[in-house]
XYZ file of C-alpha atoms in Angstrom:
720
model
C 74.355 107.902 87.453
C 73.774 106.876 90.984
C 74.351 110.410 92.641
C 77.659 109.062 94.278
C 79.714 112.302 93.431
C 82.813 110.584 91.841
C 82.630 112.466 89.150
C 82.911 115.673 91.296
C 85.842 114.461 93.246
C 87.749 113.436 90.030
C 87.284 116.496 88.195
C 90.570 118.078 87.165
C 89.091 121.358 86.263
C 86.482 122.439 89.189
C 84.276 122.460 86.332
C 82.176 120.014 88.628
C 81.910 120.698 92.081
C 79.853 120.139 95.305
C 76.480 122.077 95.009
C 75.749 125.031 97.279
C 78.968 126.349 96.724
C 80.275 123.993 99.292
C 83.653 123.700 97.753
C 83.640 127.738 97.580
C 84.597 127.765 101.091
C 87.961 127.247 103.098
C 88.193 124.698 105.439
C 89.590 125.338 108.999
C 90.740 121.695 109.202
C 90.430 118.274 107.615
C 89.979 115.095 109.705
C 90.183 111.312 108.380
C 87.779 109.204 109.268
C 85.629 106.185 107.909
C 81.811 106.167 106.663
C 79.319 106.098 109.436
C 76.682 103.799 107.206
C 77.175 100.364 105.448
C 79.654 97.454 106.374
C 82.427 98.300 103.763
C 84.092 100.436 105.681
C 84.908 103.352 103.204
C 87.733 105.911 104.314
C 86.768 109.672 104.409
C 88.041 112.979 105.054
C 85.602 115.602 106.655
C 86.325 119.016 105.845
C 85.514 121.408 108.606
C 84.762 125.077 109.399
C 84.064 125.957 113.193
C 82.077 123.305 114.335
C 80.224 122.557 110.801
C 81.140 119.959 108.357
C 81.271 121.391 104.842
C 81.989 118.590 102.573
C 83.092 114.893 102.852
C 85.604 113.244 100.273
C 86.932 109.813 99.866
C 90.124 108.881 100.587
C 92.797 105.956 100.061
C 91.412 103.148 102.118
C 91.956 99.574 101.986
C 88.191 98.998 101.297
C 87.014 101.661 99.014
C 90.730 103.132 97.247
C 89.193 106.769 97.436
C 85.714 105.728 96.441
C 82.181 106.595 98.259
C 78.490 106.386 97.496
C 75.883 108.882 97.907
C 75.159 108.335 101.266
C 79.116 108.449 102.503
C 79.867 111.907 100.280
C 76.232 113.715 100.733
C 74.751 112.048 104.234
C 76.221 114.077 106.770
C 74.499 117.031 107.505
C 71.791 115.371 109.511
C 74.668 115.620 112.430
C 73.352 119.811 112.356
C 69.850 118.959 111.845
C 67.582 121.181 114.188
C 66.047 118.058 115.494
C 69.049 117.143 117.148
C 68.503 115.987 120.909
C 70.522 118.527 123.159
C 69.665 118.061 127.231
C 68.730 114.962 128.769
C 64.695 114.694 128.807
C 62.533 113.006 131.496
C 58.746 111.926 130.825
C 56.691 114.160 132.569
C 54.456 112.673 135.414
C 51.138 111.635 134.600
C 51.930 111.197 130.869
C 51.195 107.914 129.665
C 53.106 106.052 126.480
C 50.806 106.031 123.776
C 52.345 103.658 120.757
C 50.027 104.546 118.388
C 50.584 108.191 118.386
C 54.508 107.904 117.543
C 53.968 110.716 114.360
C 52.321 113.075 116.678
C 55.456 115.494 117.426
C 53.521 117.766 119.469
C 52.144 115.024 121.708
C 55.533 113.273 121.865
C 57.664 116.583 122.781
C 54.813 117.616 125.500
C 55.652 114.526 127.096
C 58.896 114.875 128.024
C 60.516 117.751 130.189
C 64.369 119.190 130.109
C 66.813 117.841 133.012
C 70.256 118.074 134.176
C 72.622 115.438 133.706
C 72.947 114.741 137.722
C 69.057 114.299 137.721
C 68.812 112.010 134.566
C 71.661 110.020 135.861
C 70.281 109.546 139.383
C 66.894 108.540 138.242
C 68.543 105.879 135.800
C 70.456 104.581 138.472
C 68.046 104.482 141.042
C 65.456 102.817 139.033
C 67.718 100.185 137.595
C 68.937 99.184 140.898
C 65.160 98.864 142.684
C 64.240 96.874 139.344
C 67.276 94.647 140.026
C 66.855 94.199 143.849
C 63.104 93.325 143.799
C 62.754 90.896 140.393
C 66.686 90.297 139.965
C 68.941 90.916 136.954
C 67.079 89.017 134.437
C 64.436 91.320 134.682
C 66.391 94.212 132.922
C 67.887 94.205 129.183
C 69.991 96.233 126.917
C 70.153 96.865 123.358
C 73.236 98.443 121.853
C 74.309 99.511 118.222
C 75.957 98.308 115.164
C 76.559 102.222 114.582
C 78.323 102.313 117.732
C 82.130 101.923 118.092
C 83.936 98.852 119.077
C 84.566 100.631 122.616
C 80.975 101.613 122.884
C 80.080 97.925 122.157
C 82.204 96.701 124.535
C 81.428 98.668 127.418
C 77.345 98.487 127.098
C 77.656 94.588 126.994
C 80.001 94.986 130.234
C 77.552 97.179 131.806
C 74.719 95.013 131.408
C 76.818 91.566 132.538
C 78.695 93.186 135.481
C 76.029 96.074 136.465
C 72.545 94.394 135.344
C 73.745 90.724 136.184
C 72.247 89.317 133.037
C 73.084 88.316 129.342
C 70.465 89.973 128.696
C 72.060 92.042 125.435
C 71.573 92.082 121.878
C 71.440 94.415 118.763
C 70.594 94.392 115.165
C 72.897 91.524 114.120
C 70.048 89.292 115.626
C 68.072 91.072 112.754
C 70.631 90.842 109.829
C 73.063 88.208 110.175
C 72.461 85.934 113.191
C 71.703 83.324 111.106
C 74.692 83.450 108.898
C 76.989 83.716 112.218
C 74.748 80.589 113.620
C 75.759 78.431 110.548
C 79.471 79.627 110.341
C 80.109 79.202 113.811
C 78.509 75.529 113.425
C 80.212 74.774 110.238
C 83.722 76.373 110.268
C 84.086 77.386 113.876
C 84.082 81.204 112.780
C 81.672 83.780 112.492
C 83.780 86.268 110.291
C 84.102 86.247 106.594
C 86.636 83.906 104.908
C 87.939 86.635 102.572
C 87.530 90.397 101.564
C 85.409 91.989 99.535
C 88.163 93.087 97.178
C 89.067 89.564 96.750
C 86.563 89.169 93.884
C 89.154 90.939 91.793
C 91.443 87.479 92.059
C 88.185 85.509 91.686
C 87.173 83.614 88.240
C 83.933 83.005 89.465
C 81.553 85.271 91.759
C 78.364 83.975 93.206
C 76.037 86.647 94.936
C 72.581 85.420 96.487
C 70.314 87.093 98.172
C 71.926 90.281 98.093
C 71.570 93.719 96.252
C 75.310 95.227 96.635
C 74.240 98.280 94.311
C 71.959 99.603 96.942
C 73.139 98.046 100.085
C 77.171 98.004 99.585
C 77.407 100.354 96.714
C 81.495 101.069 96.603
C 81.581 96.956 96.949
C 79.524 96.446 94.128
C 81.975 98.793 92.127
C 84.487 96.073 92.665
C 82.437 93.404 91.573
C 81.514 95.000 88.090
C 85.545 95.746 87.579
C 86.182 92.255 88.134
C 83.447 91.630 85.483
C 84.923 94.012 83.197
C 88.207 92.035 83.804
C 87.046 89.036 82.870
C 85.111 87.312 85.714
C 82.162 85.398 85.316
C 79.253 86.829 87.734
C 76.265 84.448 88.742
C 73.484 86.350 90.709
C 70.643 84.821 92.474
C 67.728 86.542 93.973
C 63.614 86.761 93.612
C 64.106 90.128 92.894
C 66.213 91.335 89.676
C 68.703 94.165 90.627
C 70.977 96.501 88.476
C 74.052 94.000 89.240
C 72.016 91.399 87.409
C 72.911 92.879 83.611
C 76.518 92.104 84.556
C 75.888 88.361 85.124
C 76.689 85.747 83.281
C 73.801 83.750 84.628
C 71.117 85.224 86.742
C 68.895 83.010 88.782
C 65.627 84.555 89.590
C 64.329 81.894 91.711
C 61.088 81.782 93.552
C 60.709 83.778 96.716
C 61.533 81.498 99.953
C 62.972 78.810 97.649
C 66.941 78.707 98.765
C 67.457 75.489 100.046
C 65.762 73.897 97.193
C 67.918 75.686 94.491
C 71.012 75.286 96.536
C 70.687 71.800 97.450
C 70.136 70.919 93.779
C 73.821 72.754 92.846
C 74.682 70.614 95.572
C 73.558 67.297 94.060
C 75.063 68.386 90.425
C 78.467 68.434 91.692
C 78.461 65.488 93.588
C 76.496 63.293 90.958
C 79.171 64.799 88.352
C 82.015 64.333 90.673
C 82.997 67.801 90.426
C 83.913 67.740 94.042
C 87.653 68.484 95.528
C 88.099 65.076 97.026
C 91.414 65.763 98.849
C 89.886 68.544 100.594
C 86.925 66.767 101.855
C 88.890 64.077 103.121
C 91.267 66.255 104.897
C 89.423 69.186 105.985
C 85.716 68.318 106.425
C 83.570 65.675 108.022
C 79.800 64.867 107.557
C 80.265 64.217 103.768
C 78.414 61.087 103.301
C 75.267 62.590 105.356
C 75.110 65.814 103.105
C 75.537 63.449 100.052
C 72.771 61.316 100.913
C 70.481 64.478 102.038
C 70.624 66.091 98.471
C 70.287 62.651 96.547
C 66.795 63.151 95.845
C 67.274 67.080 95.329
C 68.075 66.546 91.278
C 67.487 69.584 89.304
C 64.581 68.554 87.966
C 62.727 67.705 91.161
C 64.061 71.133 92.617
C 63.058 73.083 89.376
C 59.719 73.320 90.234
C 60.130 74.554 93.384
C 62.609 77.305 92.784
C 61.377 77.944 89.343
C 65.096 77.686 87.518
C 65.483 75.153 84.627
C 67.284 72.215 84.885
C 69.579 73.101 82.647
C 70.456 76.131 84.001
C 71.101 74.728 87.420
C 73.669 72.593 85.829
C 75.609 75.258 83.866
C 75.793 77.273 87.239
C 76.719 74.442 89.258
C 79.409 73.387 86.858
C 81.130 76.870 86.529
C 81.256 77.711 90.476
C 82.464 74.124 90.861
C 85.267 74.205 88.227
C 86.861 77.603 88.172
C 90.341 78.199 89.688
C 88.704 80.590 91.942
C 85.188 80.982 93.317
C 83.884 83.153 95.956
C 80.173 83.616 97.355
C 78.988 87.046 98.728
C 75.575 87.156 100.456
C 72.872 89.302 102.225
C 69.948 89.379 104.411
C 68.173 87.956 101.512
C 69.730 84.459 102.850
C 69.854 85.205 106.505
C 66.127 86.634 106.948
C 63.760 83.820 107.164
C 62.822 80.926 109.323
C 65.170 79.145 107.263
C 68.303 81.623 107.245
C 70.582 78.963 108.968
C 69.779 76.198 106.452
C 70.487 78.432 103.736
C 73.910 79.575 105.023
C 74.520 75.848 105.496
C 73.916 75.370 101.933
C 76.453 78.092 101.033
C 79.105 76.535 103.243
C 78.572 73.175 101.752
C 79.034 74.780 98.309
C 82.188 76.173 99.255
C 83.485 73.140 101.298
C 83.191 70.217 98.637
C 84.572 72.397 96.085
C 87.577 73.168 97.931
C 86.517 77.105 97.135
C 87.936 78.424 100.558
C 91.116 79.127 101.908
C 92.668 80.649 99.073
C 92.600 84.599 97.467
C 89.584 84.767 95.234
C 87.735 82.359 97.149
C 85.672 81.801 100.252
C 82.223 82.612 101.956
C 81.622 86.653 102.632
C 78.033 87.588 104.371
C 78.153 91.114 103.602
C 77.836 92.998 106.742
C 74.989 95.642 106.617
C 75.877 98.145 109.008
C 79.085 99.923 109.659
C 79.945 98.055 112.805
C 77.607 94.880 113.125
C 81.008 93.005 112.857
C 82.635 94.897 115.882
C 79.857 95.249 117.787
C 79.496 91.221 117.510
C 83.343 90.779 118.007
C 82.733 93.079 121.183
C 80.228 90.632 122.542
C 77.266 92.352 121.914
C 75.576 89.151 121.661
C 73.043 87.566 124.716
C 74.933 83.890 124.675
C 78.700 85.440 123.791
C 81.099 87.255 125.759
C 83.913 89.135 123.243
C 85.501 86.825 120.581
C 82.329 84.473 120.501
C 83.043 83.022 123.999
C 80.214 80.986 125.155
C 78.453 82.505 128.062
C 77.745 78.779 129.386
C 81.242 77.749 128.859
C 82.931 77.524 132.285
C 86.322 78.283 131.096
C 85.141 81.514 129.369
C 83.016 82.306 132.371
C 85.957 82.132 134.977
C 88.005 84.169 132.558
C 85.977 87.387 132.303
C 85.278 87.076 135.926
C 88.815 87.666 136.612
C 89.124 90.409 134.215
C 86.207 92.038 135.442
C 86.573 91.291 139.163
C 82.783 90.484 138.971
C 80.605 87.223 139.122
C 78.709 86.868 135.963
C 76.004 84.488 135.077
C 75.976 81.759 133.036
C 72.362 81.750 131.506
C 72.355 82.495 127.715
C 70.387 86.021 127.838
C 66.967 86.848 125.470
C 67.646 87.632 122.110
C 65.706 90.893 120.527
C 62.476 89.498 119.625
C 62.318 87.079 122.614
C 63.225 90.121 124.849
C 59.967 91.835 123.536
C 58.011 88.574 124.374
C 59.574 88.782 127.902
C 58.305 92.238 128.609
C 54.742 91.435 127.444
C 54.928 88.103 129.777
C 56.159 90.644 132.558
C 59.682 89.157 133.120
C 61.539 92.236 131.750
C 60.730 95.492 133.591
C 63.367 97.870 132.757
C 65.744 98.256 129.404
C 68.236 100.482 128.261
C 68.668 100.855 124.419
C 71.615 102.678 122.878
C 71.287 104.034 119.341
C 68.974 101.348 118.392
C 65.349 101.833 116.877
C 63.147 98.804 117.633
C 60.054 100.579 117.421
C 60.795 101.031 113.634
C 63.497 97.731 113.181
C 61.482 94.765 114.426
C 59.033 92.788 113.043
C 55.513 92.831 113.768
C 55.744 96.467 115.070
C 52.194 97.238 116.740
C 53.752 94.077 119.315
C 56.851 95.584 119.419
C 55.859 99.053 120.278
C 53.127 97.826 122.720
C 56.180 95.634 124.581
C 58.268 98.754 124.752
C 55.333 100.837 126.329
C 55.091 98.706 128.503
C 57.990 98.344 130.327
C 58.254 99.677 133.928
C 61.463 102.099 132.595
C 62.899 102.646 129.735
C 66.007 104.553 128.965
C 67.114 105.934 125.689
C 70.221 107.186 124.270
C 70.364 108.599 120.829
C 70.764 111.690 118.674
C 67.241 112.137 117.823
C 63.796 111.622 119.521
C 63.478 108.560 117.805
C 60.234 106.525 117.369
C 61.765 104.281 120.105
C 62.847 107.034 122.507
C 59.229 108.833 121.953
C 58.337 105.547 124.236
C 61.054 106.112 126.978
C 60.955 107.439 130.364
C 64.567 109.028 130.370
C 66.091 110.099 126.846
C 69.798 110.863 127.056
C 71.579 112.975 124.194
C 74.045 111.538 122.692
C 76.956 111.832 119.930
C 76.985 111.475 116.327
C 79.341 109.532 114.504
C 81.676 112.484 113.581
C 81.462 113.870 117.144
C 83.703 111.150 118.548
C 87.011 108.669 118.020
C 86.724 105.119 117.978
C 87.407 102.108 116.147
C 85.230 100.631 113.610
C 85.229 96.844 112.335
C 84.189 96.677 108.905
C 82.663 93.539 106.812
C 86.227 92.510 105.730
C 87.538 92.205 109.323
C 89.409 95.767 109.220
C 89.738 97.436 112.261
C 89.360 101.271 111.272
C 90.060 104.434 113.682
C 87.445 107.061 113.006
C 88.309 110.446 114.486
C 86.295 113.291 115.907
C 85.890 115.926 113.501
C 83.492 118.170 115.282
C 81.828 118.899 118.929
C 78.480 117.558 119.846
C 75.687 120.039 120.253
C 74.320 121.468 123.608
C 74.649 119.321 126.668
C 74.800 116.400 124.076
C 77.690 113.859 125.621
C 79.678 111.294 124.029
C 78.464 107.662 124.366
C 81.511 106.090 125.999
C 80.896 109.296 128.964
C 77.369 108.453 129.228
C 77.831 104.584 129.519
C 80.627 104.930 132.227
C 78.200 107.793 133.938
C 75.691 105.092 134.386
C 77.914 102.658 135.318
C 79.484 104.753 138.037
C 76.106 105.986 139.235
C 75.011 102.119 139.647
C 78.260 101.243 142.011
C 80.714 99.978 139.431
C 84.099 100.847 139.530
C 85.050 102.140 136.246
C 87.397 104.861 135.752
C 88.322 104.989 131.939
C 90.026 108.021 131.076
C 90.102 107.439 127.035
C 89.367 105.635 124.706
C 92.652 103.989 124.238
C 92.114 102.462 127.491
C 88.974 100.782 126.847
C 90.739 99.507 123.636
C 93.660 98.035 125.108
C 91.014 96.341 128.227
C 89.425 95.000 124.671
C 92.934 93.756 123.249
C 93.262 91.435 126.719
C 89.565 90.210 126.368
C 90.017 89.518 122.499
C 92.526 87.381 121.228
C 91.763 88.292 117.602
C 93.196 91.875 118.031
C 95.534 91.200 120.471
C 98.268 92.417 118.097
C 96.502 95.639 117.164
C 97.671 98.645 119.108
C 96.288 101.742 119.465
C 99.430 103.630 118.486
C 99.433 101.001 115.338
C 96.048 102.114 114.605
C 96.809 105.960 114.620
C 99.768 105.313 112.091
C 98.038 102.662 110.062
C 94.504 103.681 109.958
C 93.323 100.031 109.601
C 94.568 96.808 110.419
C 92.792 93.373 110.030
C 92.239 90.649 112.534
C 92.992 87.783 113.234
C 95.967 89.806 114.192
C 97.665 87.794 117.096
C 101.196 89.609 118.020
C 102.194 93.153 117.630
C 103.698 94.009 114.460
C 101.587 91.026 112.564
C 100.187 92.473 109.320
C 97.278 90.173 109.964
C 95.054 87.633 108.268
C 92.930 88.925 105.273
C 92.339 85.467 104.146
C 91.761 82.859 106.665
C 90.984 79.130 107.031
C 93.855 78.700 104.614
C 95.554 75.585 106.499
C 92.489 74.505 109.299
C 89.277 75.944 110.559
C 89.014 77.075 114.278
C 86.898 73.855 115.318
C 87.935 71.304 118.052
C 89.567 69.117 115.630
C 90.165 71.882 112.646
C 87.736 70.082 110.251
C 84.947 71.991 108.940
C 81.305 70.548 109.411
C 78.925 69.825 106.457
C 75.679 70.466 107.783
C 72.488 68.889 105.936
C 69.555 71.027 105.260
C 65.873 69.996 103.852
C 63.826 72.189 101.970
C 60.720 73.986 104.035
C 58.638 76.750 103.693
C 58.163 79.769 105.247
C 56.178 80.331 108.185
C 53.217 82.056 106.758
C 52.388 82.027 102.612
C 49.722 83.839 100.583
C 46.048 82.887 100.392
C 43.190 83.973 98.866
C 42.633 87.119 101.605
C 46.594 87.713 101.452
C 47.600 86.788 97.960
C 50.765 88.750 97.691
C 54.204 87.899 98.795
C 55.652 91.135 100.962
C 59.698 91.436 100.663
C 61.399 94.474 103.138
C 65.302 95.969 102.935
C 66.826 98.804 102.499
C 67.282 101.507 99.187
C 70.470 103.189 97.901
C 69.527 106.491 99.553
C 68.412 106.104 103.144
C 69.651 103.887 106.031
C 68.336 101.448 108.076
C 65.221 103.225 109.917
C 65.942 106.589 108.479
C 66.702 108.479 111.799
C 69.907 109.407 109.680
C 69.697 109.585 106.238
C 65.727 111.448 106.566
C 67.566 114.182 108.209
C 70.441 114.469 105.423
C 68.967 117.174 103.044
C 70.397 115.353 99.710
C 69.398 112.078 100.466
C 65.758 113.274 101.589
C 65.704 115.138 98.446
C 66.193 112.156 96.455
C 64.041 109.984 98.178
C 61.395 112.122 100.418
C 58.323 109.538 100.253
C 57.544 105.980 100.746
C 56.739 103.719 97.864
C 55.844 100.123 97.471
C 57.619 98.296 94.123
C 55.308 96.395 92.205
C 55.340 94.284 88.964
C 53.621 96.744 86.071
C 51.589 93.664 85.671
C 50.359 93.501 89.087
C 49.645 97.327 88.919
C 47.619 96.547 85.828
C 45.501 93.761 87.246
C 44.674 95.727 90.288
C 43.785 98.935 88.243
C 46.637 101.238 89.981
C 49.011 103.617 88.098
C 52.201 104.404 89.626
C 52.238 106.986 92.010
C 48.353 106.077 93.168
C 48.216 105.843 96.924
C 47.588 102.144 98.026
C 47.098 100.113 101.281
C 48.986 97.006 102.400
C 47.653 94.737 104.953
C 48.779 91.636 106.638
C 47.286 89.731 109.560
C 49.392 92.384 112.016
C 48.719 95.501 110.512
C 48.789 97.765 107.465
C 50.028 100.994 105.846
C 49.520 103.467 103.015
C 52.223 104.737 100.800
C 52.361 105.317 96.970
C 52.797 102.489 94.230
C 55.791 102.539 92.117
C 56.212 100.380 89.053
C 59.169 97.859 89.217
C 60.098 95.453 86.389
C 62.752 93.880 88.628
C 60.023 93.051 91.384
C 58.098 89.503 90.314
C 54.576 89.493 89.696
C 52.846 88.349 92.959
C 55.628 90.184 95.165
C 55.840 93.752 96.911
C 58.975 95.389 97.988
C 58.938 98.287 100.092
C 62.005 99.949 102.092
C 61.441 100.165 105.860
C 63.144 103.470 106.649
C 59.497 105.310 106.391
C 58.196 105.970 109.592
C 54.968 107.401 108.219
C 54.757 103.837 106.397
C 56.447 101.794 108.985
C 56.214 98.469 106.745
C 57.393 96.000 109.824
C 54.099 96.865 111.199
C 53.170 93.684 108.385
C 56.317 91.636 108.757
C 56.083 88.319 110.398
C 57.836 87.510 113.985
C 58.781 84.110 113.406
C 61.897 83.011 114.122
C 64.785 80.729 112.666
C 65.428 78.397 115.375
C 68.980 78.551 115.313
C 69.604 82.087 114.436
C 66.667 84.021 116.362
C 66.351 86.203 113.171
C 62.899 87.332 112.231
C 61.495 86.217 108.758
C 61.507 89.809 107.227
C 61.850 88.317 103.727
C 58.631 86.884 103.271
C 54.806 86.903 104.691
C 51.453 87.377 102.865
C 49.517 90.612 102.250
C 47.107 92.206 100.432
C 47.058 95.039 97.989
C 44.385 97.679 97.784
C 43.631 100.703 95.725
C 42.900 103.665 98.378
């Protein structure tokens, strides 16, 4: 049981029903929408009475076929939480920002006073214009959100580029799959997935690496389990043993940080044993000889000592993947969140290319998107070096195109990424920020440094539904709309553009995010006049060739359409790269990668390796799920997962309070025994503000993806 409630929804007699008599209350209406959590993009139905959501049920969508996980089914009542922001707040004069006391609610609440929307908008526009006129547009920056709609992401980046006059705009893709996207753009000319998750049902071999789908993409994991039950072979590779490993034909519990060594060994075996697809390589790729030379010395015997997997097991896995009729690779942030994350993805791309395992159903490359709209937000241009549709800001043709569309001169200088922005603040280069729905005071690496930066800003505006850790450091806080309180489109990990529809109204004076973004733009002097979400979407279609054939009317009628969809009436392409790659010459590029270690390794003072991630019951920084009553009841306390052998050696019992410490900070939380976590390692979810584990993580960046190394840093474990 994973508390998903599928049994409740499926029960034909009503003997099983939602708790607290939720099923006994008749709904006034039902509203079809999509889930606000992970990238699977499950379709669901809200049952609403008055302005209250009574319950949620799964509906038959392309990604879920009626299935939901515990978050999708039970994680909805955060929208009715008493801590919802219901009016604009302005920091009281003379009240300083103290990044240390973020957990003191009395001090945080007393730091603000209520304000009208007119007062808040006038203050915001005045301060932003003052900073721009004094220091230039590059002294301003914006962080958008992967939980906002495509339309909100599009308008947000447009505001930063046309109103602020800078490309300093980013969002949480920088902290999850930036390295994957960098490698995919470099190698195959597109940052999107090649095949939908559901294609595991057509695969002979499924290779899951650096991902824990049963926790992070639970409904997607059910399709993998179904495929295995129907005869598919599953390879799972991860430093931690996940629940999915018990379904695997091969489980490779490799040493953390040795991804490239493991993957180069597989490439070596495939090339050495001539398991390659020579015709595919010759016709559709370039750079094979360089790749072959690079992995010539990466024998399974040589790499085994680095990655910890026996040569025989490496050979068996390489042969299984290369010789199957259809092999698909799915990966997660265990691959991407390293200083060598781009190299990790380069190796996976090479595996698919040299074996011809791409461009057909049941094959391909699928980096599992973490948040519900991280794909769409990236597509819409919420990236500092890209306009919408991944058009480079330094490309003169792209710049001219968007200057004509937006009727504004644009900067051709790539902007700052999330971590670079924090560094620029402390260097005195960035003075003002607008943050929509992001919580960098919890999600950024080396949190003490990040919080110090946010507190140092001359002016910070935060737009959110709760007074988050980031909002507590703001000068102005704007009460926004929760997911069920607005209509918009959201793009899931399969490239499915889906329609989310408003089910209830925002509380108090809270406003929908599109209204707030446009109001700030208008207050800054921009000539914006969007009267509906549909009007914004229509402009996006003119800006983005990939969705040009998707109309608002079709979305209202069909609810979900996959891109690329170039012409109205097209069904869209679920499987791409079937005949050529979207590169200048139509060929994919094989890019060699060499093994190199992490930015920080264990030593006598800090002998353990810290791995961070998510857990099934909670989402991201916890601002939503920790205010969802069912989810918080299941997992109310922060825990650190250690192997029982380590607990015994440290004389610690499960349930004891322990202190974890790195060179950057320390936290205290409860110990939990977990045989899936290898000895010498500690796994901690990053959703608990009272044990904000990112105080410990390293801000070292991947040189290509500019992503921090969340998945590896050195820590010490002490008994409290």
